[in-house]
PDB file of C-alpha atoms and ligand atoms in Angstrom:
ATOM      1  CA  UNK T  56     -27.376  20.069  26.407  1.00 74.00           C
ATOM      2  CA  UNK T  57     -24.380  22.436  25.657  1.00 83.00           C
ATOM      3  CA  UNK T  58     -25.283  25.841  24.526  1.00 94.00           C
ATOM      4  CA  UNK T  59     -24.234  27.969  21.748  1.00 97.00           C
ATOM      5  CA  UNK T  60     -20.935  29.799  22.195  1.00 98.00           C
ATOM      6  CA  UNK T  61     -19.280  31.927  19.067  1.00 98.00           C
ATOM      7  CA  UNK T  62     -15.753  33.119  18.235  1.00 98.00           C
ATOM      8  CA  UNK T  63     -14.379  34.888  15.559  1.00 98.00           C
ATOM      9  CA  UNK T  64     -13.557  32.983  12.504  1.00 98.00           C
ATOM     10  CA  UNK T  65      -9.898  33.619  12.995  1.00 98.00           C
ATOM     11  CA  UNK T  66      -8.516  30.521  10.807  1.00 98.00           C
ATOM     12  CA  UNK T  67      -9.899  31.635   7.493  1.00 98.00           C
ATOM     13  CA  UNK T  68      -7.221  32.837   4.561  1.00 98.00           C
ATOM     14  CA  UNK T  69      -8.059  34.907   1.877  1.00 98.00           C
ATOM     15  CA  UNK T  70      -6.058  34.939  -1.324  1.00 98.00           C
ATOM     16  CA  UNK T  71      -6.133  37.500  -4.679  1.00 98.00           C
ATOM     17  CA  UNK T  72      -8.116  35.844  -7.444  1.00 97.00           C
ATOM     18  CA  UNK T  73      -5.208  34.717  -9.451  1.00 97.00           C
ATOM     19  CA  UNK T  74      -3.778  33.071  -6.278  1.00 98.00           C
ATOM     20  CA  UNK T  75      -6.988  31.390  -5.820  1.00 98.00           C
ATOM     21  CA  UNK T  76      -7.095  29.720  -9.352  1.00 98.00           C
ATOM     22  CA  UNK T  77      -3.687  28.865  -9.006  1.00 98.00           C
ATOM     23  CA  UNK T  78      -3.975  27.009  -5.743  1.00 98.00           C
ATOM     24  CA  UNK T  79      -6.846  25.316  -7.034  1.00 98.00           C
ATOM     25  CA  UNK T  80      -5.261  24.158  -9.834  1.00 98.00           C
ATOM     26  CA  UNK T  81      -2.065  23.306  -7.929  1.00 98.00           C
ATOM     27  CA  UNK T  82      -4.191  20.956  -5.823  1.00 98.00           C
ATOM     28  CA  UNK T  83      -5.872  19.543  -8.854  1.00 98.00           C
ATOM     29  CA  UNK T  84      -2.447  18.905 -10.335  1.00 98.00           C
ATOM     30  CA  UNK T  85      -1.401  16.980  -7.360  1.00 98.00           C
ATOM     31  CA  UNK T  86      -4.448  15.070  -6.780  1.00 98.00           C
ATOM     32  CA  UNK T  87      -5.011  13.847 -10.291  1.00 98.00           C
ATOM     33  CA  UNK T  88      -1.768  12.044  -9.968  1.00 98.00           C
ATOM     34  CA  UNK T  89      -3.182   9.771  -7.352  1.00 98.00           C
ATOM     35  CA  UNK T  90      -3.721   6.061  -8.214  1.00 98.00           C
ATOM     36  CA  UNK T  91      -5.089   3.404  -6.716  1.00 98.00           C
ATOM     37  CA  UNK T  92      -2.260   0.739  -6.177  1.00 98.00           C
ATOM     38  CA  UNK T  93      -2.509  -2.969  -5.669  1.00 98.00           C
ATOM     39  CA  UNK T  94       1.377  -3.708  -5.751  1.00 98.00           C
ATOM     40  CA  UNK T  95       2.858  -2.475  -2.604  1.00 98.00           C
ATOM     41  CA  UNK T  96       6.337  -2.375  -1.331  1.00 98.00           C
ATOM     42  CA  UNK T  97       7.108  -3.674   2.418  1.00 98.00           C
ATOM     43  CA  UNK T  98       8.940  -0.734   3.164  1.00 98.00           C
ATOM     44  CA  UNK T  99       7.682   0.607   6.591  1.00 98.00           C
ATOM     45  CA  UNK T 100       5.954   4.065   6.756  1.00 98.00           C
ATOM     46  CA  UNK T 101       7.048   6.393   9.608  1.00 98.00           C
ATOM     47  CA  UNK T 102       4.307   6.700  12.196  1.00 98.00           C
ATOM     48  CA  UNK T 103       4.189  10.262  12.161  1.00 98.00           C
ATOM     49  CA  UNK T 104       2.969  10.575   8.549  1.00 99.00           C
ATOM     50  CA  UNK T 105       0.102   8.210   9.426  1.00 99.00           C
ATOM     51  CA  UNK T 106      -0.756  10.376  12.828  1.00 99.00           C
ATOM     52  CA  UNK T 107      -0.776  13.841  10.780  1.00 99.00           C
ATOM     53  CA  UNK T 108      -2.873  12.204   8.121  1.00 99.00           C
ATOM     54  CA  UNK T 109      -5.132  10.902  10.762  1.00 99.00           C
ATOM     55  CA  UNK T 110      -5.463  14.128  12.284  1.00 99.00           C
ATOM     56  CA  UNK T 111      -6.281  15.707   9.158  1.00 99.00           C
ATOM     57  CA  UNK T 112      -9.021  13.028   8.696  1.00 99.00           C
ATOM     58  CA  UNK T 113     -10.326  13.959  11.976  1.00 98.00           C
ATOM     59  CA  UNK T 114     -10.973  17.643  11.055  1.00 98.00           C
ATOM     60  CA  UNK T 115     -13.668  16.791   8.528  1.00 98.00           C
ATOM     61  CA  UNK T 116     -17.039  17.960   8.886  1.00 98.00           C
ATOM     62  CA  UNK T 117     -19.612  15.547  10.288  1.00 98.00           C
ATOM     63  CA  UNK T 118     -23.106  15.448  11.055  1.00 98.00           C
ATOM     64  CA  UNK T 119     -23.736  17.570  13.964  1.00 96.00           C
ATOM     65  CA  UNK T 120     -19.637  17.750  14.597  1.00 96.00           C
ATOM     66  CA  UNK T 121     -20.257  14.284  16.355  1.00 96.00           C
ATOM     67  CA  UNK T 122     -17.348  12.918  14.605  1.00 97.00           C
ATOM     68  CA  UNK T 123     -18.748   9.229  14.272  1.00 98.00           C
ATOM     69  CA  UNK T 124     -15.589   7.486  13.010  1.00 98.00           C
ATOM     70  CA  UNK T 125     -12.698   5.356  14.274  1.00 98.00           C
ATOM     71  CA  UNK T 126      -9.608   4.561  12.609  1.00 98.00           C
ATOM     72  CA  UNK T 127      -7.611   1.142  13.316  1.00 98.00           C
ATOM     73  CA  UNK T 128      -3.970   1.201  12.420  1.00 98.00           C
ATOM     74  CA  UNK T 129      -2.903  -2.337  11.777  1.00 98.00           C
ATOM     75  CA  UNK T 130       0.906  -3.033  11.172  1.00 98.00           C
ATOM     76  CA  UNK T 131       1.489  -6.185  12.922  1.00 98.00           C
ATOM     77  CA  UNK T 132       2.045  -9.041  10.471  1.00 98.00           C
ATOM     78  CA  UNK T 133      -0.049 -11.502  12.221  1.00 98.00           C
ATOM     79  CA  UNK T 134      -3.259  -9.215  12.056  1.00 98.00           C
ATOM     80  CA  UNK T 135      -2.347  -8.421   8.601  1.00 98.00           C
ATOM     81  CA  UNK T 136      -2.322 -12.113   7.631  1.00 98.00           C
ATOM     82  CA  UNK T 137      -5.707 -12.941   9.568  1.00 98.00           C
ATOM     83  CA  UNK T 138      -7.386 -10.002   7.718  1.00 98.00           C
ATOM     84  CA  UNK T 139      -5.982 -11.284   4.312  1.00 98.00           C
ATOM     85  CA  UNK T 140      -7.165 -14.673   5.227  1.00 98.00           C
ATOM     86  CA  UNK T 141     -10.856 -13.477   5.832  1.00 97.00           C
ATOM     87  CA  UNK T 142     -11.042 -11.111   3.139  1.00 97.00           C
ATOM     88  CA  UNK T 143      -9.831 -13.747   0.744  1.00 97.00           C
ATOM     89  CA  UNK T 144     -12.800 -16.056   1.699  1.00 96.00           C
ATOM     90  CA  UNK T 145     -15.455 -13.415   1.103  1.00 94.00           C
ATOM     91  CA  UNK T 146     -13.672 -12.310  -2.210  1.00 95.00           C
ATOM     92  CA  UNK T 147     -13.619 -16.041  -3.406  1.00 95.00           C
ATOM     93  CA  UNK T 148     -17.289 -16.386  -2.976  1.00 95.00           C
ATOM     94  CA  UNK T 149     -17.685 -12.970  -4.534  1.00 95.00           C
ATOM     95  CA  UNK T 150     -15.598 -13.814  -7.791  1.00 96.00           C
ATOM     96  CA  UNK T 151     -17.031 -17.324  -7.971  1.00 95.00           C
ATOM     97  CA  UNK T 152     -20.631 -17.019  -7.907  1.00 93.00           C
ATOM     98  CA  UNK T 153     -22.338 -14.147  -5.307  1.00 94.00           C
ATOM     99  CA  UNK T 154     -21.342 -11.366  -7.983  1.00 95.00           C
ATOM    100  CA  UNK T 155     -23.591 -10.892 -10.649  1.00 96.00           C
ATOM    101  CA  UNK T 156     -21.949 -10.910 -14.121  1.00 96.00           C
ATOM    102  CA  UNK T 157     -22.750  -7.368 -14.686  1.00 97.00           C
ATOM    103  CA  UNK T 158     -20.648  -6.597 -11.748  1.00 95.00           C
ATOM    104  CA  UNK T 159     -17.800  -8.624 -12.752  1.00 96.00           C
ATOM    105  CA  UNK T 160     -17.975  -7.158 -16.378  1.00 96.00           C
ATOM    106  CA  UNK T 161     -17.515  -3.680 -14.585  1.00 96.00           C
ATOM    107  CA  UNK T 162     -14.433  -4.563 -12.649  1.00 95.00           C
ATOM    108  CA  UNK T 163     -12.824  -6.528 -15.625  1.00 95.00           C
ATOM    109  CA  UNK T 164     -10.923  -3.054 -16.922  1.00 93.00           C
ATOM    110  CA  UNK T 165      -9.264  -2.866 -13.395  1.00 94.00           C
ATOM    111  CA  UNK T 166      -8.037  -6.708 -13.200  1.00 92.00           C
ATOM    112  CA  UNK T 167      -9.225  -7.501  -9.672  1.00 95.00           C
ATOM    113  CA  UNK T 168      -9.431 -10.933  -8.532  1.00 95.00           C
ATOM    114  CA  UNK T 169      -9.815 -12.910  -5.160  1.00 96.00           C
ATOM    115  CA  UNK T 170      -6.167 -12.908  -4.196  1.00 97.00           C
ATOM    116  CA  UNK T 171      -5.304  -9.995  -1.874  1.00 97.00           C
ATOM    117  CA  UNK T 172      -1.810 -10.296  -1.352  1.00 97.00           C
ATOM    118  CA  UNK T 173      -1.347  -6.524  -0.728  1.00 98.00           C
ATOM    119  CA  UNK T 174      -3.264  -6.940   2.381  1.00 98.00           C
ATOM    120  CA  UNK T 175       0.024  -8.559   3.805  1.00 98.00           C
ATOM    121  CA  UNK T 176       2.587  -6.876   1.866  1.00 98.00           C
ATOM    122  CA  UNK T 177       1.465  -3.266   2.451  1.00 98.00           C
ATOM    123  CA  UNK T 178       3.056  -1.999   5.786  1.00 98.00           C
ATOM    124  CA  UNK T 179      -0.214  -0.450   7.086  1.00 99.00           C
ATOM    125  CA  UNK T 180      -3.799  -1.137   7.046  1.00 98.00           C
ATOM    126  CA  UNK T 181      -6.331   1.405   8.218  1.00 98.00           C
ATOM    127  CA  UNK T 182      -9.748  -0.113   8.976  1.00 98.00           C
ATOM    128  CA  UNK T 183     -12.455   2.849   8.936  1.00 98.00           C
ATOM    129  CA  UNK T 184     -15.491   2.434  11.105  1.00 98.00           C
ATOM    130  CA  UNK T 185     -18.604   4.401  11.369  1.00 98.00           C
ATOM    131  CA  UNK T 186     -20.344   4.879  14.564  1.00 98.00           C
ATOM    132  CA  UNK T 187     -23.889   4.251  14.567  1.00 97.00           C
ATOM    133  CA  UNK T 188     -24.062   5.961  18.147  1.00 96.00           C
ATOM    134  CA  UNK T 189     -21.242   7.088  20.563  1.00 89.00           C
ATOM    135  CA  UNK T 190     -20.804   7.247  24.562  1.00 88.00           C
ATOM    136  CA  UNK T 191     -20.972  10.753  25.847  1.00 83.00           C
ATOM    137  CA  UNK T 192     -18.945  11.965  28.399  1.00 82.00           C
ATOM    138  CA  UNK T 193     -21.828  11.245  30.823  1.00 90.00           C
ATOM    139  CA  UNK T 194     -21.815   7.745  29.702  1.00 91.00           C
ATOM    140  CA  UNK T 195     -24.912   8.212  27.952  1.00 92.00           C
ATOM    141  CA  UNK T 196     -25.066   6.944  24.433  1.00 93.00           C
ATOM    142  CA  UNK T 197     -26.023   9.389  21.753  1.00 93.00           C
ATOM    143  CA  UNK T 198     -27.363   8.639  18.063  1.00 96.00           C
ATOM    144  CA  UNK T 199     -24.946   9.870  15.140  1.00 97.00           C
ATOM    145  CA  UNK T 200     -26.368  11.558  12.087  1.00 98.00           C
ATOM    146  CA  UNK T 201     -25.206  11.353   8.577  1.00 98.00           C
ATOM    147  CA  UNK T 202     -22.713   8.872   9.279  1.00 98.00           C
ATOM    148  CA  UNK T 203     -21.973   7.370   5.927  1.00 98.00           C
ATOM    149  CA  UNK T 204     -21.424  10.875   4.548  1.00 98.00           C
ATOM    150  CA  UNK T 205     -19.270  11.885   7.357  1.00 98.00           C
ATOM    151  CA  UNK T 206     -17.086   8.819   7.253  1.00 98.00           C
ATOM    152  CA  UNK T 207     -16.717   9.322   3.437  1.00 98.00           C
ATOM    153  CA  UNK T 208     -15.888  12.903   3.666  1.00 98.00           C
ATOM    154  CA  UNK T 209     -12.968  11.954   6.642  1.00 99.00           C
ATOM    155  CA  UNK T 210     -11.852   9.292   4.356  1.00 98.00           C
ATOM    156  CA  UNK T 211     -11.390  11.467   1.353  1.00 98.00           C
ATOM    157  CA  UNK T 212      -9.238  13.871   3.618  1.00 99.00           C
ATOM    158  CA  UNK T 213      -7.253  11.182   4.602  1.00 99.00           C
ATOM    159  CA  UNK T 214      -6.649   9.686   1.428  1.00 99.00           C
ATOM    160  CA  UNK T 215      -5.659  13.067   0.266  1.00 99.00           C
ATOM    161  CA  UNK T 216      -3.182  13.875   3.386  1.00 99.00           C
ATOM    162  CA  UNK T 217      -1.557  10.453   2.644  1.00 99.00           C
ATOM    163  CA  UNK T 218      -0.994  11.387  -0.972  1.00 99.00           C
ATOM    164  CA  UNK T 219       0.181  14.630  -0.395  1.00 98.00           C
ATOM    165  CA  UNK T 220       2.938  12.891   2.022  1.00 98.00           C
ATOM    166  CA  UNK T 221       4.126  10.832  -0.818  1.00 98.00           C
ATOM    167  CA  UNK T 222       2.350   7.363   0.132  1.00 99.00           C
ATOM    168  CA  UNK T 223      -0.044   5.427  -2.054  1.00 99.00           C
ATOM    169  CA  UNK T 224      -3.366   3.820  -1.035  1.00 98.00           C
ATOM    170  CA  UNK T 225      -6.240   1.722  -2.210  1.00 98.00           C
ATOM    171  CA  UNK T 226      -9.685   1.515  -1.053  1.00 98.00           C
ATOM    172  CA  UNK T 227     -10.410  -2.149  -0.227  1.00 97.00           C
ATOM    173  CA  UNK T 228     -13.987  -2.969   0.347  1.00 94.00           C
ATOM    174  CA  UNK T 229     -14.096  -6.826   1.167  1.00 91.00           C
ATOM    175  CA  UNK T 230     -17.676  -7.847   1.182  1.00 85.00           C
ATOM    176  CA  UNK T 231     -19.127  -8.327   3.697  1.00 89.00           C
ATOM    177  CA  UNK T 232     -16.503  -7.105   5.952  1.00 93.00           C
ATOM    178  CA  UNK T 233     -18.056  -7.507   9.475  1.00 92.00           C
ATOM    179  CA  UNK T 234     -14.987  -9.832  10.439  1.00 96.00           C
ATOM    180  CA  UNK T 235     -12.932  -6.372  10.657  1.00 97.00           C
ATOM    181  CA  UNK T 236     -15.084  -5.826  14.175  1.00 98.00           C
ATOM    182  CA  UNK T 237     -13.754  -8.864  15.734  1.00 97.00           C
ATOM    183  CA  UNK T 238     -10.001  -8.508  14.661  1.00 97.00           C
ATOM    184  CA  UNK T 239      -9.834  -4.803  15.169  1.00 97.00           C
ATOM    185  CA  UNK T 240     -11.683  -5.424  18.648  1.00 97.00           C
ATOM    186  CA  UNK T 241     -14.618  -2.849  17.539  1.00 97.00           C
ATOM    187  CA  UNK T 242     -17.952  -2.861  19.019  1.00 95.00           C
ATOM    188  CA  UNK T 243     -20.836  -3.924  16.978  1.00 94.00           C
ATOM    189  CA  UNK T 244     -22.432  -0.356  17.160  1.00 95.00           C
ATOM    190  CA  UNK T 245     -19.353   0.346  14.772  1.00 97.00           C
ATOM    191  CA  UNK T 246     -19.660  -0.452  10.854  1.00 97.00           C
ATOM    192  CA  UNK T 247     -16.622  -1.195   8.991  1.00 97.00           C
ATOM    193  CA  UNK T 248     -16.837   0.999   5.795  1.00 97.00           C
ATOM    194  CA  UNK T 249     -13.307   1.004   4.209  1.00 97.00           C
ATOM    195  CA  UNK T 250     -10.131  -0.898   4.619  1.00 98.00           C
ATOM    196  CA  UNK T 251      -7.395   1.414   3.585  1.00 98.00           C
ATOM    197  CA  UNK T 252      -4.175  -0.176   2.466  1.00 98.00           C
ATOM    198  CA  UNK T 253      -1.366   2.264   2.838  1.00 99.00           C
ATOM    199  CA  UNK T 254       2.259   2.346   1.665  1.00 99.00           C
ATOM    200  CA  UNK T 255       4.640   2.573  -1.094  1.00 99.00           C
ATOM    201  CA  UNK T 256       4.337   1.308  -4.372  1.00 98.00           C
ATOM    202  CA  UNK T 257       6.162  -1.553  -5.178  1.00 98.00           C
ATOM    203  CA  UNK T 258       9.464  -0.876  -7.754  1.00 98.00           C
ATOM    204  CA  UNK T 259       7.975  -2.562 -10.771  1.00 97.00           C
ATOM    205  CA  UNK T 260       4.332  -1.433  -9.812  1.00 98.00           C
ATOM    206  CA  UNK T 261       1.735  -1.343 -12.708  1.00 98.00           C
ATOM    207  CA  UNK T 262      -1.823   0.293 -12.732  1.00 98.00           C
ATOM    208  CA  UNK T 263      -4.542  -0.444 -14.944  1.00 97.00           C
ATOM    209  CA  UNK T 264      -4.676   2.209 -17.904  1.00 96.00           C
ATOM    210  CA  UNK T 265      -8.761   2.466 -17.466  1.00 94.00           C
ATOM    211  CA  UNK T 266      -8.358   3.205 -13.788  1.00 93.00           C
ATOM    212  CA  UNK T 267      -6.576   6.592 -14.637  1.00 93.00           C
ATOM    213  CA  UNK T 268      -9.133   7.671 -17.400  1.00 96.00           C
ATOM    214  CA  UNK T 269     -11.340  10.085 -15.532  1.00 97.00           C
ATOM    215  CA  UNK T 270     -14.617  11.716 -16.867  1.00 98.00           C
ATOM    216  CA  UNK T 271     -14.219  15.385 -18.437  1.00 98.00           C
ATOM    217  CA  UNK T 272     -15.373  18.270 -16.420  1.00 98.00           C
ATOM    218  CA  UNK T 273     -18.131  18.847 -18.813  1.00 98.00           C
ATOM    219  CA  UNK T 274     -19.921  15.311 -17.811  1.00 98.00           C
ATOM    220  CA  UNK T 275     -19.103  15.721 -14.381  1.00 98.00           C
ATOM    221  CA  UNK T 276     -20.557  19.181 -13.693  1.00 98.00           C
ATOM    222  CA  UNK T 277     -23.097  21.424 -15.140  1.00 98.00           C
ATOM    223  CA  UNK T 278     -23.542  25.100 -14.623  1.00 98.00           C
ATOM    224  CA  UNK T 279     -27.064  26.521 -14.204  1.00 97.00           C
TER     225      UNK T 279
HETATM  226  N1  LIG H 130     -14.384  -6.258  -3.084  1.00 55.94           N
HETATM  227  C1  LIG H 130     -14.013  -6.875  -4.563  1.00 55.94           C
HETATM  228  C2  LIG H 130     -14.304  -6.487  -5.453  1.00 55.94           C
HETATM  229  C3  LIG H 130     -14.015  -4.965  -5.959  1.00 55.94           C
HETATM  230  C4  LIG H 130     -15.465  -3.883  -6.047  1.00 55.94           C
HETATM  231  C5  LIG H 130     -15.539  -2.938  -6.499  1.00 55.94           C
HETATM  232  I1  LIG H 130     -16.905  -1.997  -6.759  1.00 55.94           I
HETATM  233  C6  LIG H 130     -14.067  -2.388  -6.726  1.00 55.94           C
HETATM  234  O1  LIG H 130     -13.941  -1.218  -7.084  1.00 55.94           O
HETATM  235  C7  LIG H 130     -12.901  -3.222  -6.904  1.00 55.94           C
HETATM  236  C8  LIG H 130     -13.093  -4.610  -6.422  1.00 55.94           C
HETATM  237  C9  LIG H 130     -12.249  -6.774  -4.545  1.00 55.94           C
HETATM  238  O2  LIG H 130     -11.889  -6.029  -3.900  1.00 55.94           O
HETATM  239  O3  LIG H 130     -11.673  -7.279  -5.521  1.00 55.94           O
END
């Protein structure tokens, strides 16, 4: 067992209250411009941008700091085509019977369907896996904790970092998506959570009006 060792918190920065509010507002003004995009350009993305965004994701807090995630970055046209083919098989089932009408009604304002052209057009797909357990340095397997929560937080960091860098993303969740383990060569101890589609918007990119409507503060938060 590794023992507790403490160090001074040297990375914290404090700001005067007005600057705190202005920084919080600046982040909000930026992140509120983020939209999920389904019309991608095929323009390639600099590798370094993806690498820094992944480094940012890797700083996320996680259960017992076990960092139970793995990101596979896919740019090869052949792999993107395989992923599109497999995803569309699942999606055809989903839209033609598997999904209850209530779910299809909820999706109607977004205009989604079984066609997933963006999986081939977008220059980068990032498959985000959660690790139920991971192999320690001594070869012993250790159980991870709060895996979905940890992966969700890391994914949020990743999406925000990519947005700040000037890229657009789509959180895509073909269901079920077990086929991603085989294509990405990941073990069965890992569960795919999200397929993040990354790139630039197509020139004529359009987004659904209702996707941009967010709940007001009074409905998403209460002060007690
Ligand atoms: N996975 C399907 C359906 C879908 C489900 C939800 I919840 C969405 O927010 C969007 C789509 C698809 O990708 O089309």
